[in-house]
Short mmCIF file of C-alpha atoms and ligand atoms in Angstrom, two decimals:
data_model
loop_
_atom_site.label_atom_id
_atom_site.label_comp_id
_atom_site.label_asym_id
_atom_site.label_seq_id
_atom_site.Cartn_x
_atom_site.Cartn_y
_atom_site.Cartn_z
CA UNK V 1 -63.71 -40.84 177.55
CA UNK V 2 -65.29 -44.22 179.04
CA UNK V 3 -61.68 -46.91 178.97
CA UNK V 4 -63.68 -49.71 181.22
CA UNK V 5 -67.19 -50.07 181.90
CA UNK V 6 -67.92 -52.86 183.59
CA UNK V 7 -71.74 -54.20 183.54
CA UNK V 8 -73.42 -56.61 186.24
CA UNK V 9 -70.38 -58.35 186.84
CA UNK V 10 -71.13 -61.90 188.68
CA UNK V 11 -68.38 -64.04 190.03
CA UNK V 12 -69.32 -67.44 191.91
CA UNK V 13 -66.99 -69.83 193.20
CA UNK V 14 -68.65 -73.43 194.24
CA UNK V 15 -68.40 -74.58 197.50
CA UNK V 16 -67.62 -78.10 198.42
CA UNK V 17 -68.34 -80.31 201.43
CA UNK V 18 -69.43 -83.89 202.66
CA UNK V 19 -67.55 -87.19 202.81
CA UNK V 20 -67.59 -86.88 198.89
CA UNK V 21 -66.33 -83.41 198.47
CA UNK V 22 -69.75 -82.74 196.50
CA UNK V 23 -70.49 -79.37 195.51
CA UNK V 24 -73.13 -78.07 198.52
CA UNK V 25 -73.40 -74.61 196.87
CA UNK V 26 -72.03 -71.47 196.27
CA UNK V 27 -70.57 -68.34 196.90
CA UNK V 28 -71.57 -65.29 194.84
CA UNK V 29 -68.40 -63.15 195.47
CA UNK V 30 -69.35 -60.28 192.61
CA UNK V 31 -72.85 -60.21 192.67
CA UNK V 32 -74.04 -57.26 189.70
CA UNK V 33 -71.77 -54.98 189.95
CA UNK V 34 -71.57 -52.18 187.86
CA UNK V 35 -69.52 -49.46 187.24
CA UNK V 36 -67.48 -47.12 184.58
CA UNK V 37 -63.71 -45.75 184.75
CA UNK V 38 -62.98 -43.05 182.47
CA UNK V 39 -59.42 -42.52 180.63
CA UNK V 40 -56.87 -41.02 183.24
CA UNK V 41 -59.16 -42.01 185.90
CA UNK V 42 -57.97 -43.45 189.72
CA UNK V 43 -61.15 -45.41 191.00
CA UNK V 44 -60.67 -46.85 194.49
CA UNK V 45 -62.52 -49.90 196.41
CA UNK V 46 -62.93 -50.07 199.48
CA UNK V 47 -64.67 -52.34 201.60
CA UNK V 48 -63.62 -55.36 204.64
CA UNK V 49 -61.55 -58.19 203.51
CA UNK V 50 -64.29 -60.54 201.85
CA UNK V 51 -66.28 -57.72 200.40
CA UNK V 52 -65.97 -58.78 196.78
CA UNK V 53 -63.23 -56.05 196.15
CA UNK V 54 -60.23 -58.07 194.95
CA UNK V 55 -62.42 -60.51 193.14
CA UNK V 56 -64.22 -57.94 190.83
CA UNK V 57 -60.83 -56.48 189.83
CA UNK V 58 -59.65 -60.02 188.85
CA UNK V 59 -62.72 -61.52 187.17
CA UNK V 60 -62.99 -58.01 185.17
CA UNK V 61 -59.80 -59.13 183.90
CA UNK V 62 -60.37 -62.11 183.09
CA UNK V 63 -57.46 -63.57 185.86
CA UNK V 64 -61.39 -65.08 186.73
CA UNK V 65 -63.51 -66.73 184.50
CA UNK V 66 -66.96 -64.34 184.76
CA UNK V 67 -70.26 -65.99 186.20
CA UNK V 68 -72.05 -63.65 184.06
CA UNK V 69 -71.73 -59.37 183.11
CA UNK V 70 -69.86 -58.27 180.50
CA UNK V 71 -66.90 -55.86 180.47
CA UNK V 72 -65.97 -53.56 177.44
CA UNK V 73 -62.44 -52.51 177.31
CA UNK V 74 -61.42 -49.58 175.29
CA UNK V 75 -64.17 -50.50 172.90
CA UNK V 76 -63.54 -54.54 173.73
CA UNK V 77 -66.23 -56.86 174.79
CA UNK V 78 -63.58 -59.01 177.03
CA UNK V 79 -65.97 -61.66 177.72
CA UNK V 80 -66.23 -62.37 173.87
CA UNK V 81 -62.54 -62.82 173.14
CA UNK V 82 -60.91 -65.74 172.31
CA UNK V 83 -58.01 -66.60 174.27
CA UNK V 84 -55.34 -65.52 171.76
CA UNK V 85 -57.20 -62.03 171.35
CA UNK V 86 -57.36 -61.66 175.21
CA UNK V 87 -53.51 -62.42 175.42
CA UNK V 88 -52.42 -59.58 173.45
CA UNK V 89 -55.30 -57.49 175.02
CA UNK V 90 -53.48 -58.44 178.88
CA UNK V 91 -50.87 -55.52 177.24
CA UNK V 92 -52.92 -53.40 177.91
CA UNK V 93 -54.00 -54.34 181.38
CA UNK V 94 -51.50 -54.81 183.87
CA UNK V 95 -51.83 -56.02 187.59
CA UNK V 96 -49.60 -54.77 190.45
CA UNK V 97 -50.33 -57.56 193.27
CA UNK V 98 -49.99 -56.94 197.21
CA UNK V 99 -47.00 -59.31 197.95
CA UNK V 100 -44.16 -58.36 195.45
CA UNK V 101 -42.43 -61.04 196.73
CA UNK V 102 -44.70 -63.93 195.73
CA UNK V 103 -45.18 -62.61 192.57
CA UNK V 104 -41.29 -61.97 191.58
CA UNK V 105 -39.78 -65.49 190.23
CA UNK V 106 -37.21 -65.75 193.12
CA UNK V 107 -34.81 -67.24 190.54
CA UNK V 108 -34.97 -64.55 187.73
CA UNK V 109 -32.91 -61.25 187.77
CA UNK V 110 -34.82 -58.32 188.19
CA UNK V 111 -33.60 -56.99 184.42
CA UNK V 112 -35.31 -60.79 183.31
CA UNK V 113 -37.94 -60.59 185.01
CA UNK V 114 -38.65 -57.14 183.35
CA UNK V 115 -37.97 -58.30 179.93
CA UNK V 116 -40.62 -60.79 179.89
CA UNK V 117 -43.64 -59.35 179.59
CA UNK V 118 -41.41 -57.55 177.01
CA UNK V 119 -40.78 -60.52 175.01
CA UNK V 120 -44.57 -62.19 175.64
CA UNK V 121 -45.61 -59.37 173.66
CA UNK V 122 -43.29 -58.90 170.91
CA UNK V 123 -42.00 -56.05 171.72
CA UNK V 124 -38.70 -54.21 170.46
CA UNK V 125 -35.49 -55.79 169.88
CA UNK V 126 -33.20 -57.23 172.59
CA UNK V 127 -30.94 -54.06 172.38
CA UNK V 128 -34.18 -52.01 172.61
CA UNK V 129 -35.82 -54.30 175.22
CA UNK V 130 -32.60 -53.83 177.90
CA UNK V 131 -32.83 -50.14 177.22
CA UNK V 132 -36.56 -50.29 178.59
CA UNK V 133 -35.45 -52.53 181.30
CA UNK V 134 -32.66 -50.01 182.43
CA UNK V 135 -35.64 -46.92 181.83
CA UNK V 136 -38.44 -49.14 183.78
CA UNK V 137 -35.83 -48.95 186.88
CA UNK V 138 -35.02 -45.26 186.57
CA UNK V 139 -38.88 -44.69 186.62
CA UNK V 140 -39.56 -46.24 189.43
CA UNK V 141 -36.43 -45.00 191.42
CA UNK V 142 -33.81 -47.61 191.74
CA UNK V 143 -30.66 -48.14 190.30
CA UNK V 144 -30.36 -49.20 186.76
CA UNK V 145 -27.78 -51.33 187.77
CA UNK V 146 -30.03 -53.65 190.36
CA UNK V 147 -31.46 -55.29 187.43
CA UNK V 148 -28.56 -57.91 187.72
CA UNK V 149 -29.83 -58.68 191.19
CA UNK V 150 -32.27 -61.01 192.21
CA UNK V 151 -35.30 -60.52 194.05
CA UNK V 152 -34.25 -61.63 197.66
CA UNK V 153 -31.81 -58.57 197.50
CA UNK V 154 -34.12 -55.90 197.62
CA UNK V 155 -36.36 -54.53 200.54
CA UNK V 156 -39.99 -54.88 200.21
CA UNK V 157 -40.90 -51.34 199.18
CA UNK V 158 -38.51 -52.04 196.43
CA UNK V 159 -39.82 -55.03 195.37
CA UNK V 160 -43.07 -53.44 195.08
CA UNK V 161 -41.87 -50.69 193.00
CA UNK V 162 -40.82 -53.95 190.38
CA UNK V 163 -43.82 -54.78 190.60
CA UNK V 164 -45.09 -51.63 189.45
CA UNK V 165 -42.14 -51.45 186.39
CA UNK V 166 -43.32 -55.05 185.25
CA UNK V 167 -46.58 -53.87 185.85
CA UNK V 168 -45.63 -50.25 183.92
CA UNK V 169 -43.29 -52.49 181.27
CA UNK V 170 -46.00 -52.80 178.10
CA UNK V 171 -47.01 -49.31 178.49
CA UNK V 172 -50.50 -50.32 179.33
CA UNK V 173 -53.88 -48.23 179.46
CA UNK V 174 -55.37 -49.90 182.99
CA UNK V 175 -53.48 -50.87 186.01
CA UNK V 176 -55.21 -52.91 188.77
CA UNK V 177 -53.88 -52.58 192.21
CA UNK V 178 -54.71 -54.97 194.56
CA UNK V 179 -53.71 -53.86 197.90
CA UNK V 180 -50.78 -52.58 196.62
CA UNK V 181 -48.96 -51.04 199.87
CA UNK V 182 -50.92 -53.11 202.52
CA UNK V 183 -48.04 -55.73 203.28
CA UNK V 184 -45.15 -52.42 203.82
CA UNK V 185 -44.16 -50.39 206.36
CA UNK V 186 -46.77 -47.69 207.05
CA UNK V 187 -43.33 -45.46 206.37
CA UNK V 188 -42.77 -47.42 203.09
CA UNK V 189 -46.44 -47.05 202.12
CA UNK V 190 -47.06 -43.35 201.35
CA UNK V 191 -43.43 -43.56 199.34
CA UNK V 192 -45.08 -46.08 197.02
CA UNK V 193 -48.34 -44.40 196.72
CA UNK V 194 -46.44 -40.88 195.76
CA UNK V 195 -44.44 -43.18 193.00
CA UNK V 196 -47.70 -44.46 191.98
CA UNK V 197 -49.59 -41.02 191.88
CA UNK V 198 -46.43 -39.53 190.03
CA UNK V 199 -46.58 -42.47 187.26
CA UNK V 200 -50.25 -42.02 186.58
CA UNK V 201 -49.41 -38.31 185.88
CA UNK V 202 -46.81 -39.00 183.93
CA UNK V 203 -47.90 -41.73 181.77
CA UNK V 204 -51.71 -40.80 181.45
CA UNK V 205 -52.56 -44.05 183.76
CA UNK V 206 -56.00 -45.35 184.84
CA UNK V 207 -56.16 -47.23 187.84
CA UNK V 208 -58.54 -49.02 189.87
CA UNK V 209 -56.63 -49.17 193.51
CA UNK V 210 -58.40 -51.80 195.70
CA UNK V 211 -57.52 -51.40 199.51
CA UNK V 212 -58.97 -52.00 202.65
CA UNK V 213 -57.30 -48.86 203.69
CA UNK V 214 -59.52 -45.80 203.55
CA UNK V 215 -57.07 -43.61 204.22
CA UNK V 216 -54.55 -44.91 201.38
CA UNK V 217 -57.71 -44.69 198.90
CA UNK V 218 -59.01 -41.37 199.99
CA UNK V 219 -55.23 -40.49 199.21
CA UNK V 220 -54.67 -41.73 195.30
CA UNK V 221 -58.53 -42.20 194.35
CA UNK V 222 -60.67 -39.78 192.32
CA UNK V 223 -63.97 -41.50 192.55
CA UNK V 224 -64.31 -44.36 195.28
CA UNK V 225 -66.78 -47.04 195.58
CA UNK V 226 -67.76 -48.95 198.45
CA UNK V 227 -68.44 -53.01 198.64
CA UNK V 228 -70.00 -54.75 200.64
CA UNK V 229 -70.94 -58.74 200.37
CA UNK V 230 -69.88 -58.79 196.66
CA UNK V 231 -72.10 -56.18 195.98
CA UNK V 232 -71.48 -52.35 194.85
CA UNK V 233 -73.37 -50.44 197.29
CA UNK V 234 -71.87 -46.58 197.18
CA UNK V 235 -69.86 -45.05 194.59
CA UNK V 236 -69.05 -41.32 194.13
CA UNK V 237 -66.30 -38.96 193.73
CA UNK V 238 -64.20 -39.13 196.36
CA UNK V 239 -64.65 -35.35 198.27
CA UNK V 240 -67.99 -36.22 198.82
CA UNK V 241 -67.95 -39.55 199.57
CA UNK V 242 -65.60 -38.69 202.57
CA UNK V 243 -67.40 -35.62 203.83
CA UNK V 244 -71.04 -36.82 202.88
CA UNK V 245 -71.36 -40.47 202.75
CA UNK V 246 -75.16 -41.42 202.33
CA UNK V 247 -75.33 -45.14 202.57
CA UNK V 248 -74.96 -46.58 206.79
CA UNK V 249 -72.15 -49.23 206.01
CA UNK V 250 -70.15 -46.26 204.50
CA UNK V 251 -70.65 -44.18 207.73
CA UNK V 252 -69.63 -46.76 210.01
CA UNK V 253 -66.86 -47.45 207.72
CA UNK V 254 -65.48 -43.82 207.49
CA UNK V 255 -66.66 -43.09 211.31
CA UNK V 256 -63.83 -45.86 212.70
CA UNK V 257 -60.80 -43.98 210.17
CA UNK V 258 -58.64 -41.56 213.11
CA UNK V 259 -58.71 -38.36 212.01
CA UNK V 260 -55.92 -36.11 212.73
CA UNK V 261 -57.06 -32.59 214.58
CA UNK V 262 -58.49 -34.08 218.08
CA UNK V 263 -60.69 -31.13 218.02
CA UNK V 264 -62.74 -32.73 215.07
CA UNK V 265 -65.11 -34.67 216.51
CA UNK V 266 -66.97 -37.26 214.68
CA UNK V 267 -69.09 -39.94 216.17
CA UNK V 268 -67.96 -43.92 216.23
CA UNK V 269 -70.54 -45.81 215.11
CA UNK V 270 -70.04 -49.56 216.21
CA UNK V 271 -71.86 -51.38 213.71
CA UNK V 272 -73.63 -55.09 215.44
CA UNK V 273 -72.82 -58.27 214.18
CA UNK V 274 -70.62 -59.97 211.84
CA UNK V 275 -70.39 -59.97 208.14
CA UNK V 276 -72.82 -62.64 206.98
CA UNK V 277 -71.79 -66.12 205.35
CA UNK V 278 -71.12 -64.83 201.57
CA UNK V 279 -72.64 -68.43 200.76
CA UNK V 280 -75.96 -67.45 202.73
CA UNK V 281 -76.55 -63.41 201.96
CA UNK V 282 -79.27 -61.98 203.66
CA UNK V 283 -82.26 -61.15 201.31
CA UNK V 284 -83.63 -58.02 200.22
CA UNK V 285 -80.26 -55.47 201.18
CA UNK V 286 -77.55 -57.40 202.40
CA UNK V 287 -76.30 -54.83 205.22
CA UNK V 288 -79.56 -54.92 206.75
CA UNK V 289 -78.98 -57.53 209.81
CA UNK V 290 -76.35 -54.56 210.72
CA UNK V 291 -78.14 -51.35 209.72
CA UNK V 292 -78.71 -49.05 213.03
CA UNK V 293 -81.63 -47.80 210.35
CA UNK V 294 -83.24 -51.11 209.33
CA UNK V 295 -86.91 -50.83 208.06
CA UNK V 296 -89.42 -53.79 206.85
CA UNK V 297 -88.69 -53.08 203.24
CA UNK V 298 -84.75 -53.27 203.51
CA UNK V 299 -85.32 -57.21 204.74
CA UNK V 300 -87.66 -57.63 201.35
CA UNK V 301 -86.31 -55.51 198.94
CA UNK V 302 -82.81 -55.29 197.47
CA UNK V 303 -81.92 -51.56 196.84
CA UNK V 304 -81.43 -50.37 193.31
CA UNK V 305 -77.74 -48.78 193.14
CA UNK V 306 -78.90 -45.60 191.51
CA UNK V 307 -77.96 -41.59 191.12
CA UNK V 308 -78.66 -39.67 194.12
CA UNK V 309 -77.35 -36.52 192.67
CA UNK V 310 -74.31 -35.61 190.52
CA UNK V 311 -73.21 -38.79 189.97
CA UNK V 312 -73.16 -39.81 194.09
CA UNK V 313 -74.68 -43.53 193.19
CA UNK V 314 -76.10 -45.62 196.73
CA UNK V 315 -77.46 -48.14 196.84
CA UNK V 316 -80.29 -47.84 200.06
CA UNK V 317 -84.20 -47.61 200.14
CA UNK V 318 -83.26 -44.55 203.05
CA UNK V 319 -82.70 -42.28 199.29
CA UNK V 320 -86.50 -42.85 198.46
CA UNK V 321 -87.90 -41.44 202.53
CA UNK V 322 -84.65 -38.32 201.97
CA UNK V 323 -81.91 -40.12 203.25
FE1 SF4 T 401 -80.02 -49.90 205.94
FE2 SF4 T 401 -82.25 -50.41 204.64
FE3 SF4 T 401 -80.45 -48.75 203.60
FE4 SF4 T 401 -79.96 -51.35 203.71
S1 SF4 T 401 -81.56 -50.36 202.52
S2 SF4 T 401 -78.59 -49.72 204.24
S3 SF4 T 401 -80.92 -51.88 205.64
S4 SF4 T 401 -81.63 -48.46 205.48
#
């Protein structure tokens, strides 16, 4: 069953410059993306820092008021709710952030900063609510008893699995993760993800796991989709993605990720150039400045993000001449 599908998302943010600080334009940091995550579902994005990926999980959300799209959440139009209906919606849809540190209240015990989200939504009574706390901290492997500490007493792989409890605390039916393991210890990092994959098992979770990280994706992710310049450009579940990418950024993407037998051989392809200005996007398809395969029509045209085939959806005019 469809829990999120998310329709031609837009997200700008105004730019300002001048002596005045007018507005000179814009950035269009989601630019019509769409995409669906079904119930029990891990969707990962991928893409460089910039790409769009962290903004589309917030502005789905609502953490970002939407340019434009809609987004209907377990039957929800989120766009159309009023503010009180979207605050006891956000039980339902929890964020884990990348630094658990900034987003613990330095000054709050752990067990406090637990209960809140507890209390925000009404739930249980304060005998019931510590009983969660202590259960939250089992769940995510620490001590029951650390919940009288604060949050300057714990490593950062255990701050990050607080994050996940608060995140975990209102039993909720979507979890974004936003570069959830990317500030730990690459040793820290695949102890995190295993928690993660284990609570998503357990408790019936979707997720949508944003990283940079191709490797941590390819890891926790059933379907993955690729961004690139706030747009959606390849999307498909992930075996195939990895092992048959179709659109060029992809490619180059996946063809700089080490891969661990030596005797595999797989050619780097150095893509040319920089990412362009997100306030200036190339017309027609925005990779093109960079695309080794570059044809007239790719500097006209933009590319329809479309099925190529059991649910593989690219986004590159290369589909229509057979890849
Ligand atoms: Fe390259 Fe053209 Fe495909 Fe864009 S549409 S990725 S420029 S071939």
């Amino acid at each position: 069953m469809v829990l999120l599908d998310v329709r031609n998302l837009q997200k700008s943010f105004p730019v300002y410059g001048g002596m005045f600080g007018k507005k000179t334009g814009e950035v269009r940091a989601v630019d019509d993306v769409s995409f669906t995550v079904e119930e029990g579902e891990v969707l990962g994005f991928v893409g460089e820092s910039g790409c769009g990926k962290s903004t589309t999980g917030r502005t789905m959300i609502r953490l970002y008021e939407p340019t434009g799209g809609e987004v209907i959440f377990d039957g929800k139009n989120l766009f159309q709710l009023s503010a009180g209906e979207m605050r006891k919606t956000r039980r339902d849809l929890q964020m884990v952030f990348q630094d658990p540190f900034a987003s613990l209240n330095p000054r709050q015990k752990i067990a406090n900063i637990l209960e809140e989200p507890l209390i925000v939504h009404g739930i249980g009574t304060a005998k019931e609510r510590k009983e969660q706390v202590q259960e939250l901290l089992h769940v995510v492997g620490l001590n029951p008893f650390h919940g009288e500490r604060y949050p300057h007493q714990f490593s950062g792989g255990q701050r990050q699995r607080i994050g996940i409890a608060r995140a975990l605390s209102t039993r909720p039916k979507l979890i974004v993760a936003d570069e959830p393991v990317s500030a730990l210890d690459v040793s820290i990092q695949s102890q995190v993800l295993n928690l993660m994959m284990d609570l998503q098992e357990q408790f019936s979770l979707t997720y949508i796991f944003i990283s940079h990280d191709l490797s941590v994706v390819k890891h926790i992710s059933h379907r993955v989709g690729v961004m690139y310049l706030g747009r959606m450009i390849e999307l498909s579940p992930r075996d195939e993605l990895y092992s048959k990418p179709l659109h060029p950024y992809t490619r180059a993407l996946l063809s700089a990720v080490p891969v661990p037998d030596p005797e595999a051989k797989r050619k780097r392809m150095i893509l040319k150039g920089d990412v362009p200005s997100p306030e200036k996007p190339p017309a027609g398809c925005a990779f093109h400045p960079r695309c080794p395969h570059v044809f007239e029509r790719c500097r006209e045209e933009r590319p329809v993000f479309e099925d190529a085939g059991g649910g593989h959806m690219v986004a590159c005019h290369l589909m229509e001449k057979g890849g």
